[in-house]
CSV table of C-alpha atoms and ligand atoms in Angstrom, one decimal:
chain,number,residue,atom,x,y,z
A,4,MET,CA,-23.0,11.1,-5.4
A,5,VAL,CA,-23.0,8.1,-3.0
A,6,VAL,CA,-20.1,6.2,-1.9
A,7,ARG,CA,-21.1,3.1,-1.3
A,8,SER,CA,-19.8,0.3,1.2
A,9,ASP,CA,-22.2,-2.6,-0.3
A,10,TRP,CA,-20.5,-3.9,-2.9
A,11,THR,CA,-20.8,-7.4,-3.9
A,12,GLN,CA,-18.3,-9.6,-5.5
A,13,SER,CA,-20.4,-10.1,-8.6
A,14,GLN,CA,-21.1,-6.2,-8.9
A,15,VAL,CA,-17.2,-6.1,-8.5
A,16,GLN,CA,-16.6,-8.5,-11.0
A,17,ALA,CA,-19.3,-6.7,-14.1
A,18,LEU,CA,-17.0,-3.6,-13.7
A,19,PHE,CA,-14.2,-6.3,-14.7
A,20,ASP,CA,-16.1,-7.3,-17.5
A,21,LEU,CA,-17.1,-3.7,-18.8
A,22,PRO,CA,-15.4,-2.9,-22.2
A,23,PHE,CA,-12.6,-0.9,-21.4
A,24,TYR,CA,-13.6,2.2,-22.8
A,25,ALA,CA,-16.8,2.1,-20.9
A,26,LEU,CA,-14.6,1.5,-17.2
A,27,PHE,CA,-12.4,3.6,-18.4
A,28,ASP,CA,-15.4,6.8,-18.8
A,29,GLN,CA,-17.0,5.6,-15.4
A,30,ALA,CA,-13.5,5.6,-13.5
A,31,ARG,CA,-11.9,8.9,-15.3
A,32,SER,CA,-15.4,10.5,-14.5
A,33,LEU,CA,-15.4,10.0,-10.5
A,34,HIS,CA,-11.6,10.7,-10.4
A,35,LYS,CA,-12.6,14.3,-11.5
A,36,THR,CA,-15.6,14.9,-9.4
A,37,PHE,CA,-13.7,13.2,-6.1
A,38,PHE,CA,-10.2,14.8,-6.9
A,39,PRO,CA,-10.6,17.7,-9.6
A,40,ASN,CA,-7.4,18.9,-8.6
A,41,GLN,CA,-5.8,15.5,-9.8
A,42,ASP,CA,-2.8,15.8,-7.4
A,43,VAL,CA,-0.9,12.9,-7.0
A,44,GLN,CA,0.7,12.2,-3.0
A,45,LEU,CA,4.2,11.0,-3.5
A,46,ALA,CA,5.0,8.7,-0.1
A,47,THR,CA,8.3,7.1,0.7
A,48,LEU,CA,8.8,3.7,2.2
A,49,LEU,CA,11.8,2.9,4.1
A,50,SER,CA,12.0,-0.7,5.3
A,51,ILE,CA,13.5,0.0,8.7
A,52,LYS,CA,13.7,-3.8,9.6
A,53,THR,CA,14.8,-6.0,6.5
A,54,GLY,CA,14.5,-10.0,6.6
A,55,GLY,CA,14.2,-13.0,8.6
A,56,CYS,CA,10.2,-12.8,9.0
A,57,PRO,CA,8.5,-15.6,10.3
A,58,GLU,CA,5.4,-15.2,8.1
A,59,ASP,CA,5.8,-17.1,4.8
A,60,CYS,CA,4.1,-14.8,2.1
A,61,GLY,CA,5.0,-16.6,-1.1
A,62,TYR,CA,5.8,-13.2,-2.6
A,63,CYS,CA,8.2,-12.0,-0.2
A,64,PRO,CA,11.7,-11.8,-0.3
A,65,GLN,CA,11.9,-11.3,3.4
A,66,SER,CA,10.3,-14.4,4.5
A,67,ALA,CA,12.6,-16.7,6.6
A,68,HIS,CA,10.9,-19.7,5.4
A,69,HIS,CA,12.5,-18.9,1.6
A,70,LYS,CA,15.9,-20.0,2.1
A,71,GLN,CA,17.2,-19.5,-1.5
A,72,VAL,CA,16.6,-15.8,-1.2
A,73,ALA,CA,19.7,-14.0,-1.7
A,74,LEU,CA,18.9,-10.9,1.3
A,75,LYS,CA,20.4,-9.6,3.7
A,76,SER,CA,18.7,-9.2,6.9
A,77,ASP,CA,19.2,-6.0,8.9
A,78,PRO,CA,18.2,-5.4,12.7
A,79,LEU,CA,16.1,-2.6,13.4
A,80,MET,CA,17.3,0.7,12.6
A,81,ASP,CA,18.2,3.3,14.8
A,82,VAL,CA,15.9,6.5,15.1
A,83,ALA,CA,18.2,8.9,14.0
A,84,THR,CA,19.0,7.1,11.1
A,85,VAL,CA,15.1,7.0,10.1
A,86,ARG,CA,14.7,10.7,11.0
A,87,GLN,CA,17.8,11.5,8.4
A,88,ALA,CA,15.6,9.4,5.6
A,89,ALA,CA,12.4,10.9,6.5
A,90,GLN,CA,14.2,14.7,5.9
A,91,ALA,CA,15.8,13.3,2.8
A,92,ALA,CA,12.8,12.5,1.2
A,93,LYS,CA,10.6,15.4,2.6
A,94,ALA,CA,13.4,17.6,0.6
A,95,LYS,CA,12.6,15.6,-2.3
A,96,GLY,CA,9.1,16.4,-2.3
A,97,ALA,CA,7.4,13.6,-0.5
A,98,SER,CA,4.4,14.4,1.9
A,99,ARG,CA,4.0,10.9,3.4
A,100,PHE,CA,6.5,8.9,5.2
A,101,CYS,CA,6.3,4.9,5.4
A,102,MET,CA,8.1,2.3,7.5
A,103,GLY,CA,8.2,-1.2,7.1
A,104,ALA,CA,9.4,-3.7,9.6
A,105,ALA,CA,9.5,-7.5,8.5
A,106,TRP,CA,7.4,-8.7,12.0
A,107,ARG,CA,4.4,-11.3,12.2
A,108,SER,CA,3.6,-8.6,14.7
A,109,PRO,CA,5.0,-5.9,17.3
A,110,ASN,CA,6.3,-8.6,20.3
A,111,THR,CA,5.8,-6.5,23.2
A,112,HIS,CA,5.3,-9.3,25.9
A,113,THR,CA,9.2,-9.5,25.8
A,114,GLU,CA,11.5,-6.4,27.6
A,115,LYS,CA,13.4,-6.9,24.0
A,116,GLY,CA,10.1,-6.3,21.8
A,117,GLN,CA,8.7,-3.4,23.8
A,118,ALA,CA,12.2,-1.7,23.8
A,119,GLN,CA,11.7,-2.2,19.7
A,120,PHE,CA,8.4,-1.3,19.5
A,121,ASN,CA,8.7,1.9,21.6
A,122,ALA,CA,11.9,3.0,19.3
A,123,VAL,CA,9.1,2.8,16.7
A,124,LEU,CA,6.9,5.1,18.1
A,125,ASP,CA,10.1,7.8,18.5
A,126,MET,CA,10.2,7.2,14.9
A,127,ILE,CA,6.7,8.2,14.5
A,128,ARG,CA,7.4,11.2,16.6
A,129,GLU,CA,10.3,12.4,14.3
A,130,VAL,CA,8.5,11.9,11.4
A,131,LYS,CA,5.6,14.2,12.8
A,132,ALA,CA,8.2,16.5,13.8
A,133,LEU,CA,9.0,17.1,10.2
A,134,GLY,CA,5.1,17.9,9.2
A,135,MET,CA,5.2,14.7,7.5
A,136,GLU,CA,2.2,12.2,7.1
A,137,ALA,CA,3.9,9.0,8.8
A,138,CYS,CA,2.5,5.3,8.3
A,139,VAL,CA,3.7,2.4,9.6
A,140,THR,CA,3.6,-1.2,8.5
A,141,LEU,CA,4.6,-4.0,11.9
A,142,GLY,CA,1.9,-6.9,10.8
A,143,MET,CA,-0.4,-7.5,13.2
A,144,LEU,CA,-1.6,-5.5,16.2
A,145,THR,CA,-3.3,-6.0,19.5
A,146,PRO,CA,-6.0,-3.4,20.5
A,147,GLU,CA,-3.4,-1.6,23.0
A,148,GLN,CA,-0.4,-1.6,20.1
A,149,ALA,CA,-3.0,0.0,17.9
A,150,LEU,CA,-3.8,2.8,20.3
A,151,ALA,CA,-0.2,3.6,21.3
A,152,LEU,CA,0.7,4.2,17.7
A,153,LYS,CA,-2.1,6.9,17.8
A,154,GLU,CA,-0.9,8.2,20.3
A,155,ALA,CA,2.6,8.7,18.9
A,156,GLY,CA,1.2,10.8,15.9
A,157,LEU,CA,0.6,8.0,13.8
A,158,ASP,CA,-1.5,9.3,10.9
A,159,ALA,CA,-2.1,6.0,8.7
A,160,TYR,CA,-1.3,2.0,9.5
A,161,ASN,CA,-0.6,-0.3,6.1
A,162,HIS,CA,-2.1,-3.9,6.9
A,163,ASN,CA,-2.5,-5.2,2.9
A,164,ILE,CA,-4.8,-8.2,2.9
A,165,ASP,CA,-3.0,-9.4,-0.6
A,166,THR,CA,-5.4,-11.3,-2.7
A,167,SER,CA,-9.4,-12.7,-2.1
A,168,PRO,CA,-10.0,-14.7,0.8
A,169,GLU,CA,-10.4,-17.9,-1.2
A,170,TYR,CA,-7.0,-17.3,-2.3
A,171,TYR,CA,-5.6,-16.3,0.4
A,172,ASP,CA,-4.0,-19.7,1.9
A,173,LYS,CA,-2.3,-20.6,-1.9
A,174,ILE,CA,-0.1,-17.5,-1.0
A,175,ILE,CA,0.0,-17.2,3.1
A,176,THR,CA,-0.6,-20.0,5.3
A,177,THR,CA,1.0,-18.8,8.6
A,178,ARG,CA,-1.9,-16.8,8.8
A,179,ALA,CA,-5.3,-16.6,8.1
A,180,PHE,CA,-7.6,-13.7,6.0
A,181,LYS,CA,-9.9,-13.1,9.0
A,182,ASP,CA,-6.4,-11.9,11.1
A,183,ARG,CA,-6.2,-9.0,8.8
A,184,LEU,CA,-9.5,-7.8,9.0
A,185,GLU,CA,-9.0,-8.1,12.7
A,186,THR,CA,-6.2,-6.4,13.0
A,187,LEU,CA,-7.5,-3.5,10.3
A,188,ASP,CA,-10.4,-3.0,12.6
A,189,HIS,CA,-8.1,-2.3,16.0
A,190,VAL,CA,-6.5,0.0,13.5
A,191,ARG,CA,-9.9,2.1,12.9
A,192,ASP,CA,-11.2,1.4,16.1
A,193,ALA,CA,-7.7,3.2,17.4
A,194,GLY,CA,-8.8,6.1,15.0
A,195,LEU,CA,-5.9,5.7,12.7
A,196,SER,CA,-6.5,5.7,8.9
A,197,VAL,CA,-6.2,2.5,6.9
A,198,CYS,CA,-3.8,1.7,4.2
A,199,CYS,CA,-4.5,-1.8,3.0
A,200,GLY,CA,-4.8,-3.1,-0.6
A,201,GLY,CA,-3.3,-6.5,-2.6
A,202,ILE,CA,-1.3,-7.8,-5.4
A,203,ILE,CA,-1.8,-9.0,-8.5
A,204,GLY,CA,0.0,-11.1,-10.7
A,205,MET,CA,-0.1,-14.1,-8.1
A,206,GLY,CA,-1.4,-16.7,-10.2
A,207,GLU,CA,-4.8,-15.6,-8.9
A,208,GLN,CA,-8.1,-15.5,-11.3
A,209,ILE,CA,-9.9,-12.1,-12.4
A,210,SER,CA,-12.6,-13.6,-9.9
A,211,ASP,CA,-10.0,-13.2,-6.5
A,212,ARG,CA,-8.9,-9.5,-8.2
A,213,ALA,CA,-13.2,-8.8,-7.8
A,214,ALA,CA,-13.6,-10.2,-4.7
A,215,MET,CA,-10.3,-8.8,-3.0
A,216,ILE,CA,-11.8,-5.5,-4.3
A,217,ALA,CA,-15.3,-6.0,-3.1
A,218,VAL,CA,-13.8,-6.8,0.3
A,219,LEU,CA,-12.3,-3.4,0.2
A,220,GLY,CA,-15.1,-1.7,-0.8
A,221,GLY,CA,-17.2,-3.0,1.9
A,222,MET,CA,-15.5,-1.5,4.5
A,223,THR,CA,-17.1,1.5,6.3
A,224,PRO,CA,-15.7,3.7,5.7
A,225,HIS,CA,-13.0,2.6,3.3
A,226,PRO,CA,-9.5,2.2,3.2
A,227,GLU,CA,-8.2,6.3,2.9
A,228,SER,CA,-5.4,4.5,1.1
A,229,VAL,CA,-5.5,1.6,-1.1
A,230,PRO,CA,-2.2,0.5,-2.6
A,231,ILE,CA,-2.3,-1.8,-5.6
A,232,ASN,CA,0.8,-3.8,-6.2
A,233,ALA,CA,2.1,-5.9,-9.2
A,234,LEU,CA,4.0,-9.2,-8.2
A,235,VAL,CA,8.0,-8.4,-8.4
A,236,PRO,CA,8.8,-11.9,-9.3
A,237,VAL,CA,11.9,-12.5,-6.4
A,238,GLU,CA,14.0,-15.8,-7.6
A,239,GLY,CA,14.0,-18.1,-4.5
A,240,THR,CA,10.5,-17.3,-3.3
A,241,PRO,CA,7.3,-19.4,-4.4
A,242,LEU,CA,6.3,-16.6,-6.5
A,243,GLY,CA,9.5,-16.2,-8.4
A,244,HIS,CA,8.3,-18.3,-11.1
A,245,GLN,CA,5.5,-16.4,-11.9
A,246,LYS,CA,5.1,-14.5,-15.3
A,247,THR,CA,5.1,-10.7,-15.4
A,248,VAL,CA,1.2,-9.4,-15.1
A,249,ASP,CA,0.1,-8.0,-18.5
A,250,PRO,CA,-0.2,-3.9,-18.2
A,251,MET,CA,-3.2,-3.8,-18.8
A,252,ASP,CA,-4.7,-6.1,-16.0
A,253,ILE,CA,-3.3,-3.1,-13.8
A,254,VAL,CA,-4.4,-0.1,-15.2
A,255,ARG,CA,-7.9,-2.2,-15.4
A,256,THR,CA,-7.7,-3.7,-11.4
A,257,ILE,CA,-7.2,0.6,-10.7
A,258,ALA,CA,-9.8,1.7,-12.7
A,259,VAL,CA,-12.0,-0.8,-10.9
A,260,ALA,CA,-10.8,0.2,-7.4
A,261,ARG,CA,-11.5,3.7,-8.6
A,262,VAL,CA,-14.9,3.1,-9.1
A,263,VAL,CA,-15.9,1.1,-6.2
A,264,MET,CA,-13.3,3.4,-3.8
A,265,PRO,CA,-13.7,6.8,-5.6
A,266,THR,CA,-13.0,9.1,-2.3
A,267,SER,CA,-9.5,6.7,-1.7
A,268,ARG,CA,-5.7,7.4,-2.4
A,269,ILE,CA,-5.2,4.8,-5.2
A,270,ARG,CA,-1.5,3.6,-4.8
A,271,LEU,CA,0.1,2.8,-7.9
A,272,SER,CA,3.0,0.5,-5.9
A,273,ALA,CA,5.1,-2.2,-6.5
A,274,GLY,CA,5.6,-3.3,-10.2
A,275,ARG,CA,6.1,0.0,-11.4
A,276,GLU,CA,9.6,-0.3,-12.5
A,277,SER,CA,9.2,-2.3,-15.3
A,278,MET,CA,6.0,-0.4,-16.4
A,279,SER,CA,5.9,1.9,-19.6
A,280,GLN,CA,5.6,5.5,-19.4
A,281,GLU,CA,2.2,4.7,-21.4
A,282,THR,CA,1.1,2.4,-18.4
A,283,GLN,CA,1.7,4.5,-15.9
A,284,VAL,CA,-0.2,7.4,-17.5
A,285,LEU,CA,-3.0,5.2,-18.2
A,286,CYS,CA,-3.1,4.5,-14.3
A,287,LEU,CA,-3.0,8.0,-13.4
A,288,LEU,CA,-5.9,8.6,-16.4
A,289,VAL,CA,-8.0,5.4,-14.5
A,290,GLY,CA,-7.4,6.9,-10.6
A,291,ALA,CA,-4.3,6.1,-9.4
A,292,ASN,CA,-3.6,9.1,-7.6
A,293,SER,CA,-0.4,8.1,-5.1
A,294,PHE,CA,3.0,6.7,-6.1
A,295,PHE,CA,5.9,5.2,-3.9
A,296,TYR,CA,8.4,7.5,-4.7
A,297,GLY,CA,12.0,6.4,-4.0
A,298,ASP,CA,14.8,4.5,-5.8
A,299,THR,CA,13.7,1.3,-3.5
A,300,LEU,CA,10.3,-0.5,-2.4
A,301,LEU,CA,11.3,-2.1,1.0
A,302,THR,CA,13.4,-4.2,-1.1
A,303,ALA,CA,12.4,-4.1,-4.4
A,304,PRO,CA,13.7,-1.4,-7.0
A,305,ASN,CA,11.2,1.2,-7.6
A,306,GLN,CA,11.2,3.6,-10.8
A,307,ALA,CA,14.0,6.7,-10.2
A,308,GLU,CA,12.8,9.6,-8.7
A,309,GLU,CA,14.1,12.0,-11.7
A,310,LYS,CA,11.6,9.7,-14.2
A,311,ASP,CA,8.6,10.4,-11.6
A,312,ARG,CA,9.0,14.2,-11.7
A,313,ALA,CA,9.2,14.1,-15.6
A,314,LEU,CA,6.2,12.3,-15.5
A,315,LEU,CA,4.3,14.3,-13.3
A,316,ALA,CA,5.4,17.3,-15.2
A,317,MET,CA,4.5,16.3,-18.7
A,318,MET,CA,1.1,15.3,-17.4
A,319,GLY,CA,0.6,18.7,-15.5
A,320,LEU,CA,-0.2,17.2,-12.4
A,321,PRO,CA,0.5,18.6,-9.0
A,322,VAL,CA,1.7,17.3,-6.3
A,323,LYS,CA,-0.6,16.4,-2.6
A,324,GLY,CA,1.5,18.6,0.1
A,325,ALA,CA,5.0,19.4,-2.0
A,326,LEU,CA,7.0,21.4,0.1
A,327,SER,CA,5.6,24.9,1.9
A,328,GLU,CA,2.4,22.8,1.6
A,329,ALA,CA,3.7,20.0,3.7
A,330,ALA,CA,3.4,21.2,7.3
A,331,ASP,CA,-0.5,21.8,6.7
A,332,GLU,CA,-1.3,18.6,5.5
A,333,VAL,CA,-3.5,16.4,7.6
A,334,CYS,CA,-4.1,12.9,7.3
A,335,HIS,CA,-6.8,12.6,4.5
A,336,ALA,CA,-4.9,10.7,2.3
B,409,SF4,S1,4.7,-9.7,3.3
B,409,SF4,FE1,5.8,-8.9,5.4
B,409,SF4,S2,4.4,-10.3,6.8
B,409,SF4,FE2,4.8,-11.0,4.8
B,409,SF4,S3,6.9,-12.4,4.8
B,409,SF4,FE3,7.1,-10.4,4.0
B,409,SF4,S4,7.6,-9.3,5.8
B,409,SF4,FE4,6.9,-10.8,6.5
């Protein structure tokens, strides 16, 4: 079976337009072909620097532009605290540890910024020393910063495209869609795995979802991890008034992502806390094979860990790189 990188928006739109059972069949079949043991990767996400971000992403409570949001800002964590959090995540079964800093980009042209970036490099080394996959999200990167992260042992860099190129400036005005693509190029050039996805439920059209997935599916290779988030509306943000997205929209988006990117880990990300177990089962059936695991997702609540364990046990799905295997796992997420 050929993995394609020449998807057009209209081809992806045609997948969205399929009767659900036809899309389900395609997605299910590809998921079984490319992930025969149907394992699920558990990734834990830690906010290592919270709030006060100069970007104005309309969905994000960490933006300094959204002054009505009640969120406590925290400076960069120290390395020892991050190591402890990674150890705890590993003990609970996570094989990937993701660290997020609310920055526009690492500010390595100042002494303080360089020291903070060096601390992040140390955090990566600590996570790797535990035998876990390390992923960070720090905003836009220069080619040199991407290389430094790779040299510290980083496996993957998260940098979402969020939505379609056309809808992008309705959500974010402090940077452009092409800036995202530029950083993703630097990440690839440095030899890092790419974690890149988006958010649905921000008032976009289905055509925007198709355009977003066409951009991801047009990458060569596809991002190794594709987080699909459902907007968690936060009071005080410009998108705080949005209605929660229809669960079947999430299922359908995951199914389309699975068909377009059959070898990628599709990660069911934010929004899971408010989903029924049945919706999550459907997401897993149509191709989701990664979860964020842990009680919080940066600043948003996440589904309780016990519920995740119960869900995976009920479905009989193995956990990727669980405990004893963790040290042997390499990043092909
Ligand atoms: S999504 Fe990231 S870049 Fe955007 S405001 Fe939030 S922390 Fe900043």
